[in-house]
Tab-separated table of C-alpha atoms and ligand atoms in Angstrom:
chain	number	residue	atom	x	y	z
A	717	MET	CA	58.304	7.828	100.970
A	718	ASN	CA	58.062	7.878	97.212
A	719	LYS	CA	60.225	10.122	95.712
A	720	ILE	CA	59.443	12.051	92.401
A	721	LEU	CA	61.809	14.328	90.626
A	722	LEU	CA	59.566	16.854	87.981
A	723	ILE	CA	61.456	18.049	85.013
A	724	TYR	CA	60.075	20.871	83.577
A	725	THR	CA	61.159	21.351	79.836
A	726	GLY	CA	58.537	25.033	78.724
A	727	GLY	CA	55.494	24.341	76.948
A	728	THR	CA	51.969	25.554	76.980
A	729	ILE	CA	51.646	24.295	80.539
A	730	GLY	CA	54.054	27.076	82.035
A	731	MET	CA	53.343	29.708	79.519
A	732	MET	CA	52.196	33.249	80.055
A	733	GLN	CA	51.115	35.689	77.320
A	734	ASP	CA	53.128	38.479	76.623
A	735	ALA	CA	51.685	41.150	77.277
A	736	LYS	CA	52.780	43.591	74.520
A	737	LEU	CA	52.662	40.450	71.506
A	738	GLY	CA	49.501	39.166	72.890
A	739	THR	CA	51.684	35.798	72.111
A	740	LEU	CA	52.451	32.827	74.715
A	741	ARG	CA	56.005	32.041	75.775
A	742	PRO	CA	57.258	29.523	78.044
A	743	PHE	CA	57.333	31.507	81.646
A	744	ASN	CA	59.014	30.044	84.677
A	745	PHE	CA	58.664	26.960	86.433
A	746	LYS	CA	58.219	28.873	90.267
A	747	HIS	CA	54.966	30.210	88.081
A	748	LEU	CA	54.254	26.897	87.135
A	749	THR	CA	53.834	24.868	90.932
A	750	LYS	CA	52.132	28.917	92.604
A	751	GLN	CA	49.189	27.810	90.801
A	752	VAL	CA	48.800	24.021	91.398
A	753	PRO	CA	49.502	24.378	95.462
A	754	GLU	CA	47.741	21.005	95.550
A	755	LEU	CA	51.349	19.852	94.987
A	756	SER	CA	52.582	20.042	98.579
A	757	ARG	CA	49.473	18.030	99.217
A	758	PHE	CA	51.054	14.910	97.545
A	759	ASN	CA	52.459	11.853	99.988
A	760	LEU	CA	55.551	11.745	98.559
A	761	GLU	CA	58.797	13.997	98.771
A	762	LEU	CA	58.018	15.998	95.609
A	763	HIS	CA	61.335	17.994	93.704
A	764	SER	CA	61.774	19.869	90.707
A	765	VAL	CA	64.584	20.818	88.103
A	766	SER	CA	63.733	22.877	85.437
A	767	PHE	CA	65.305	24.201	82.363
A	768	LYS	CA	66.917	27.358	82.700
A	769	LYS	CA	65.339	28.603	79.895
A	770	PRO	CA	62.057	26.806	79.321
A	771	ILE	CA	60.927	26.393	75.525
A	772	ASP	CA	58.293	25.444	73.004
A	773	SER	CA	58.324	21.836	71.737
A	774	SER	CA	58.713	22.793	68.876
A	775	ASN	CA	62.629	24.708	69.420
A	776	MET	CA	63.022	20.935	70.438
A	777	HIS	CA	66.199	19.074	69.190
A	778	PRO	CA	68.070	16.013	70.548
A	779	ARG	CA	70.126	17.666	72.480
A	780	VAL	CA	67.875	18.689	74.471
A	781	TRP	CA	66.804	15.426	74.856
A	782	ILE	CA	70.095	14.001	75.813
A	783	GLU	CA	70.204	16.722	78.828
A	784	LEU	CA	66.892	15.520	79.812
A	785	ALA	CA	68.595	12.177	79.446
A	786	GLU	CA	71.750	13.123	81.583
A	787	ILE	CA	69.100	14.794	84.224
A	788	ILE	CA	67.684	10.783	84.671
A	789	GLU	CA	70.678	9.408	84.788
A	790	THR	CA	71.947	11.488	87.483
A	791	ASN	CA	68.826	10.803	89.770
A	792	TYR	CA	67.941	7.396	88.554
A	793	ASN	CA	69.115	5.607	91.704
A	794	THR	CA	67.464	8.806	94.181
A	795	TYR	CA	63.893	9.115	92.478
A	796	ASP	CA	61.664	6.241	92.416
A	797	GLY	CA	59.914	7.657	89.392
A	798	PHE	CA	60.227	11.035	86.777
A	799	VAL	CA	57.939	13.156	85.838
A	800	VAL	CA	58.686	15.112	82.636
A	801	LEU	CA	56.515	18.088	81.443
A	802	HIS	CA	57.009	19.175	78.431
A	803	GLY	CA	55.157	21.250	74.917
A	804	SER	CA	52.633	18.732	73.667
A	805	ASP	CA	53.738	19.607	69.779
A	806	THR	CA	56.700	17.650	69.916
A	807	MET	CA	55.829	15.498	72.942
A	808	ALA	CA	55.226	11.998	71.408
A	809	TYR	CA	58.928	12.533	69.616
A	810	THR	CA	60.348	13.216	73.047
A	811	ALA	CA	58.825	10.080	74.539
A	812	SER	CA	59.838	7.864	70.845
A	813	ALA	CA	63.330	9.516	71.963
A	814	LEU	CA	64.316	8.802	75.102
A	815	SER	CA	62.447	4.841	75.201
A	816	PHE	CA	65.405	4.626	72.631
A	817	MET	CA	67.775	6.377	75.159
A	818	LEU	CA	67.190	4.573	78.467
A	819	GLU	CA	67.614	1.142	78.265
A	820	ASN	CA	66.664	-1.441	80.956
A	821	LEU	CA	64.144	0.977	82.548
A	822	SER	CA	62.708	-0.277	85.882
A	823	LYS	CA	61.130	3.350	87.113
A	824	PRO	CA	58.474	5.095	85.236
A	825	VAL	CA	58.936	8.537	83.329
A	826	ILE	CA	55.883	9.792	82.394
A	827	LEU	CA	55.279	13.109	79.808
A	828	THR	CA	52.807	15.832	80.736
A	829	GLY	CA	51.665	19.099	79.382
A	830	SER	CA	48.651	20.607	78.598
A	831	GLN	CA	46.739	22.415	76.244
A	832	LEU	CA	45.817	25.667	78.045
A	833	PRO	CA	48.681	27.782	80.645
A	834	ILE	CA	48.141	26.060	83.990
A	835	GLY	CA	47.074	29.853	85.363
A	836	ILE	CA	43.641	29.875	82.766
A	837	ILE	CA	41.052	28.874	84.848
A	838	ARG	CA	39.982	26.116	82.202
A	839	THR	CA	43.219	24.849	81.964
A	840	ASP	CA	43.661	20.914	81.594
A	841	GLY	CA	47.442	20.982	82.588
A	842	LYS	CA	46.583	20.699	86.768
A	843	GLU	CA	44.177	17.172	85.769
A	844	ASN	CA	47.842	16.460	83.579
A	845	LEU	CA	50.489	16.863	86.040
A	846	ILE	CA	48.795	15.495	89.594
A	847	THR	CA	47.945	12.636	87.903
A	848	ALA	CA	50.431	11.931	86.025
A	849	ILE	CA	52.628	12.242	89.681
A	850	GLU	CA	50.619	9.897	90.966
A	851	ILE	CA	51.358	7.437	88.067
A	852	ALA	CA	54.904	7.925	88.406
A	853	SER	CA	54.884	6.426	92.026
A	854	ALA	CA	52.319	4.401	91.834
A	855	LYS	CA	54.011	0.459	93.646
A	856	ASN	CA	52.731	-2.835	93.096
A	857	LYS	CA	51.844	-4.476	96.117
A	858	GLU	CA	55.840	-5.588	95.823
A	859	GLY	CA	57.105	-2.376	95.647
A	860	LYS	CA	57.275	-2.651	92.265
A	861	ALA	CA	56.512	0.563	89.821
A	862	LEU	CA	53.870	-0.010	87.973
A	863	VAL	CA	54.197	1.368	84.662
A	864	PRO	CA	58.000	0.860	84.589
A	865	GLU	CA	58.644	2.390	80.623
A	866	VAL	CA	58.645	5.995	78.918
A	867	ALA	CA	54.937	7.143	78.464
A	868	ILE	CA	53.111	10.659	77.360
A	869	TYR	CA	49.573	11.281	80.216
A	870	PHE	CA	47.167	13.553	78.880
A	871	GLU	CA	43.482	14.128	79.272
A	872	TYR	CA	42.386	11.071	81.065
A	873	GLU	CA	44.550	7.991	79.039
A	874	LEU	CA	48.220	7.061	79.680
A	875	PHE	CA	49.839	5.914	76.826
A	876	ARG	CA	53.031	4.206	75.670
A	877	GLY	CA	54.915	6.869	74.279
A	878	ASN	CA	57.013	5.574	71.811
A	879	ARG	CA	53.386	4.811	70.645
A	880	THR	CA	51.783	8.115	70.039
A	881	LEU	CA	50.980	10.912	68.173
A	882	LYS	CA	49.512	14.111	68.003
A	883	TYR	CA	46.663	14.349	66.413
A	884	ASN	CA	44.123	17.569	67.936
A	885	SER	CA	45.639	21.453	68.499
A	886	GLU	CA	42.184	22.036	69.503
A	887	HIS	CA	40.956	19.380	72.166
A	888	PHE	CA	41.976	18.397	75.896
A	889	ASP	CA	42.229	14.666	74.106
A	890	ALA	CA	45.290	15.452	72.050
A	891	PHE	CA	47.199	11.514	71.616
A	892	GLN	CA	46.035	8.949	70.229
A	893	SER	CA	48.341	5.634	70.152
A	894	PRO	CA	45.977	4.268	67.620
A	895	ASN	CA	47.979	0.705	67.290
A	896	TYR	CA	48.921	-0.307	70.914
A	897	PRO	CA	46.610	-0.084	73.888
A	898	VAL	CA	46.574	2.508	76.610
A	899	LEU	CA	48.097	1.480	79.419
A	900	ALA	CA	45.845	3.241	81.442
A	901	GLU	CA	42.747	5.626	81.747
A	902	ALA	CA	41.865	7.830	84.795
A	903	GLY	CA	38.427	8.498	86.039
A	904	VAL	CA	36.893	7.894	89.643
A	905	GLN	CA	40.267	5.177	90.346
A	906	ILE	CA	42.714	4.931	88.466
A	907	ILE	CA	42.466	1.320	86.040
A	908	TYR	CA	45.891	-0.142	85.010
A	909	ASN	CA	45.952	-2.064	81.342
A	910	ASN	CA	48.926	-4.569	83.631
A	911	ASN	CA	48.638	-6.488	79.995
A	912	SER	CA	49.803	-4.425	77.834
A	913	ILE	CA	52.124	-2.427	80.136
A	914	GLY	CA	56.146	-3.311	79.871
A	915	LYS	CA	58.110	-5.334	82.496
A	916	ALA	CA	60.379	-3.722	84.188
A	917	SER	CA	63.642	-4.794	83.680
A	918	ALA	CA	66.566	-6.394	86.194
A	919	LYS	CA	68.624	-5.512	84.515
A	920	LYS	CA	70.782	-2.002	84.692
A	921	LEU	CA	70.004	1.099	83.443
A	922	SER	CA	71.694	1.865	80.577
A	923	VAL	CA	71.806	5.329	79.340
A	924	HIS	CA	71.947	5.908	75.175
A	925	LYS	CA	73.476	9.641	74.583
A	926	ASN	CA	74.574	9.684	70.927
A	927	LEU	CA	71.952	10.440	68.242
A	928	ASP	CA	72.786	10.792	65.135
A	929	ASN	CA	69.908	13.263	62.980
A	930	ASP	CA	71.748	13.090	59.289
A	931	ILE	CA	68.266	11.594	58.045
A	932	VAL	CA	65.354	12.807	56.664
A	933	VAL	CA	61.579	12.126	55.570
A	934	LEU	CA	60.674	11.772	52.776
A	935	ASN	CA	56.903	12.528	52.080
A	936	LEU	CA	55.060	11.218	48.681
A	937	PHE	CA	52.261	12.173	47.150
A	938	PRO	CA	51.229	11.311	43.905
A	939	GLY	CA	52.811	13.590	41.304
A	940	ILE	CA	56.180	13.880	43.216
A	941	SER	CA	58.730	14.450	40.122
A	942	LYS	CA	61.546	12.744	39.579
A	943	LYS	CA	63.948	16.060	40.191
A	944	ILE	CA	62.694	16.635	44.178
A	945	THR	CA	63.137	12.788	44.486
A	946	GLU	CA	66.212	12.849	43.368
A	947	ALA	CA	67.745	16.072	44.917
A	948	VAL	CA	66.288	14.158	48.700
A	949	LEU	CA	67.946	10.743	47.716
A	950	SER	CA	71.167	12.914	47.334
A	951	ILE	CA	71.307	15.118	50.167
A	952	SER	CA	75.285	15.191	51.364
A	953	GLY	CA	75.683	13.191	54.208
A	954	ILE	CA	72.131	11.533	55.228
A	955	LYS	CA	73.089	8.132	55.883
A	956	SER	CA	69.217	7.135	56.446
A	957	VAL	CA	65.577	7.823	54.493
A	958	VAL	CA	62.066	7.968	56.346
A	959	LEU	CA	60.034	6.424	53.116
A	960	HIS	CA	56.624	7.995	54.268
A	961	SER	CA	54.104	5.474	51.847
A	962	PHE	CA	50.556	5.121	51.517
A	963	GLY	CA	48.389	2.945	52.847
A	964	ALA	CA	49.831	-0.612	54.074
A	965	GLY	CA	53.438	0.678	52.170
A	966	ASN	CA	52.788	1.380	48.871
A	967	ALA	CA	54.381	3.566	46.800
A	968	PRO	CA	54.521	4.502	43.184
A	969	THR	CA	55.852	2.039	40.764
A	970	ASP	CA	57.462	3.872	38.256
A	971	ASP	CA	61.184	3.442	36.956
A	972	TRP	CA	62.857	6.624	37.771
A	973	PHE	CA	61.104	5.739	41.341
A	974	ILE	CA	62.098	2.391	41.952
A	975	ASN	CA	66.018	2.860	40.161
A	976	LEU	CA	66.736	6.221	42.806
A	977	LEU	CA	66.176	4.173	45.781
A	978	LYS	CA	67.777	0.988	44.686
A	979	GLN	CA	70.664	3.718	43.583
A	980	ALA	CA	70.564	5.775	47.258
A	981	ILE	CA	70.656	1.807	48.624
A	982	ASP	CA	73.956	0.535	47.305
A	983	LYS	CA	75.204	3.593	48.026
A	984	GLY	CA	74.389	2.608	51.544
A	985	LEU	CA	71.387	4.486	52.697
A	986	ILE	CA	69.084	3.206	54.414
A	987	ILE	CA	65.696	3.168	53.584
A	988	TYR	CA	62.799	2.477	56.209
A	989	ASN	CA	59.338	2.019	55.123
A	990	VAL	CA	57.055	3.846	57.241
A	991	THR	CA	53.692	4.076	56.420
A	992	GLN	CA	51.402	7.569	56.108
A	993	CYS	CA	48.219	5.583	57.780
A	994	LEU	CA	48.294	6.335	61.574
A	995	GLU	CA	46.125	3.037	62.110
A	996	GLY	CA	47.321	-0.546	60.481
A	997	ARG	CA	50.526	-1.701	58.970
A	998	VAL	CA	53.849	-1.774	56.234
A	999	ILE	CA	53.418	-4.829	54.491
A	1000	GLN	CA	55.884	-4.681	52.032
A	1001	GLY	CA	54.676	-7.538	48.790
A	1002	LYS	CA	50.789	-7.294	49.871
A	1003	TYR	CA	50.411	-5.021	46.880
A	1004	GLU	CA	51.998	-4.587	43.057
A	1005	THR	CA	53.588	-1.176	44.384
A	1006	SER	CA	55.164	-2.574	47.481
A	1007	SER	CA	56.796	-5.369	46.280
A	1008	GLN	CA	59.587	-3.224	44.516
A	1009	LEU	CA	60.153	-1.898	47.737
A	1010	GLN	CA	60.709	-5.061	48.724
A	1011	LYS	CA	62.829	-6.885	46.428
A	1012	ILE	CA	65.169	-3.746	46.341
A	1013	GLY	CA	66.117	-3.839	50.351
A	1014	VAL	CA	64.353	-1.500	51.927
A	1015	ILE	CA	63.162	-2.333	55.573
A	1016	SER	CA	59.456	-2.376	56.695
A	1017	GLY	CA	58.765	0.069	59.446
A	1018	GLU	CA	55.508	-2.848	60.520
A	1019	ASP	CA	53.285	-0.589	62.466
A	1020	ILE	CA	55.630	1.823	63.621
A	1021	THR	CA	54.254	5.261	63.937
A	1022	LEU	CA	56.707	8.112	62.350
A	1023	GLU	CA	58.256	9.533	65.624
A	1024	ALA	CA	58.735	6.457	66.337
A	1025	ALA	CA	60.800	5.973	62.851
A	1026	VAL	CA	62.614	8.982	63.757
A	1027	THR	CA	63.819	8.601	66.523
A	1028	LYS	CA	64.295	5.291	67.026
A	1029	LEU	CA	66.962	5.754	63.382
A	1030	MET	CA	68.478	8.683	65.213
A	1031	PHE	CA	69.339	6.365	67.701
A	1032	LEU	CA	70.865	3.451	65.980
A	1033	LEU	CA	72.829	5.546	63.596
A	1034	GLY	CA	74.199	6.972	66.869
A	1035	GLN	CA	75.670	3.414	67.918
A	1036	LYS	CA	77.838	4.357	64.453
A	1037	LEU	CA	76.687	-0.293	64.260
A	1038	PRO	CA	77.308	-1.591	60.615
A	1039	SER	CA	74.855	-1.377	58.599
A	1040	SER	CA	73.467	-4.523	58.153
A	1041	LYS	CA	73.553	-4.356	62.102
A	1042	ILE	CA	70.851	-1.061	61.937
A	1043	LYS	CA	68.350	-2.749	59.103
A	1044	ASN	CA	68.312	-5.903	60.927
A	1045	LEU	CA	67.536	-4.086	64.467
A	1046	LEU	CA	65.228	-1.643	62.761
A	1047	SER	CA	63.033	-4.672	61.828
A	1048	GLN	CA	62.670	-5.804	65.381
A	1049	ASN	CA	60.821	-4.721	68.280
A	1050	LEU	CA	63.317	-2.600	70.561
A	1051	ARG	CA	61.140	-0.935	73.271
A	1052	GLY	CA	57.486	-2.452	72.486
A	1053	GLU	CA	57.427	0.696	69.511
A	1054	ILE	CA	56.535	-2.163	67.066
A	1055	THR	CA	54.268	-5.118	67.249
A	1056	LEU	CA	56.135	-8.099	65.186
A	1057	VAL	CA	53.483	-10.368	63.290
A	1058	LYS	CA	54.064	-13.715	62.362
B	1106	LIG	N1	53.644	25.119	70.833
B	1106	LIG	C1	53.570	24.863	72.455
B	1106	LIG	C2	54.874	23.240	72.976
B	1106	LIG	O1	54.386	22.265	72.255
B	1106	LIG	C3	52.009	23.576	72.309
B	1106	LIG	C4	51.597	22.871	73.380
B	1106	LIG	O2	52.560	23.204	75.029
B	1106	LIG	O3	50.512	22.357	74.173
B	1106	LIG	O4	55.183	23.892	73.798
């Protein structure tokens, strides 16, 4: 019988309304499972662990990702798959972070949550939870996991975790994976898009637990000033900047702007160019407004999401590698987070 471990971190799925304040706050795991009696009807062994204090995922932090990765590491050989219950707000960040931290994965790690608490009659949480468990335990004829990667299941779709973003705070259909096909669709049957699902690694799982959050996102907008750009680039201790750029990776061509970036790079800062567009990619050199970036050594994020870029940087900086190596790895596809075009 398949064994699945359910890890409850918090999020709307398990929340209840505070009687006095009327706000939604995380509740304990017993409450959640009581709402889903269907869990006992699965033909699999389902065990669970819960964070002592479940959190709203807006309180998510790299230290919690380390805790999560440790739970998966400790239980890796005992279970066939993992389902992580998580708030939807930062789920795409957690899925991205776990994809980098869990190297050589050969078992499913499926994150899910909901837009409405599981105790509410119209909840989307039940379907999300039940199908996520089914996907985490799905195997092929050879007995190998069908989805040996970190993925997000939400509202009938399964996405590669490090390709997702939360784009809707209102609809049940809250996630998108604009630059990568869905991994599976759940209707009457669950149809797996096997060509897009990553292959299981034959190597031993290696869990990376050092993350370095000395990074900043510089979000460009027309009219961004010299004093703000200068202040961001000279924050003490930062090691890397995500340059959240326009269109195909474009930025102002003002001399002061390019000079500030160049000085920062010369000082050792790693600048990673990630587009504000949800679809498409950074192509440095396509426009005049990005050719200078290429020349001064800004690294192209290709079609990476902001969520994956931030966590990839935390992961790589945490490895304490030489800057040249980090830059090289940023340009490479490590866990299916970018598509490189030749
Ligand atoms: N604020 C909630 C959270 O991210 C929203 C959700 O779960 O959907 O924890």
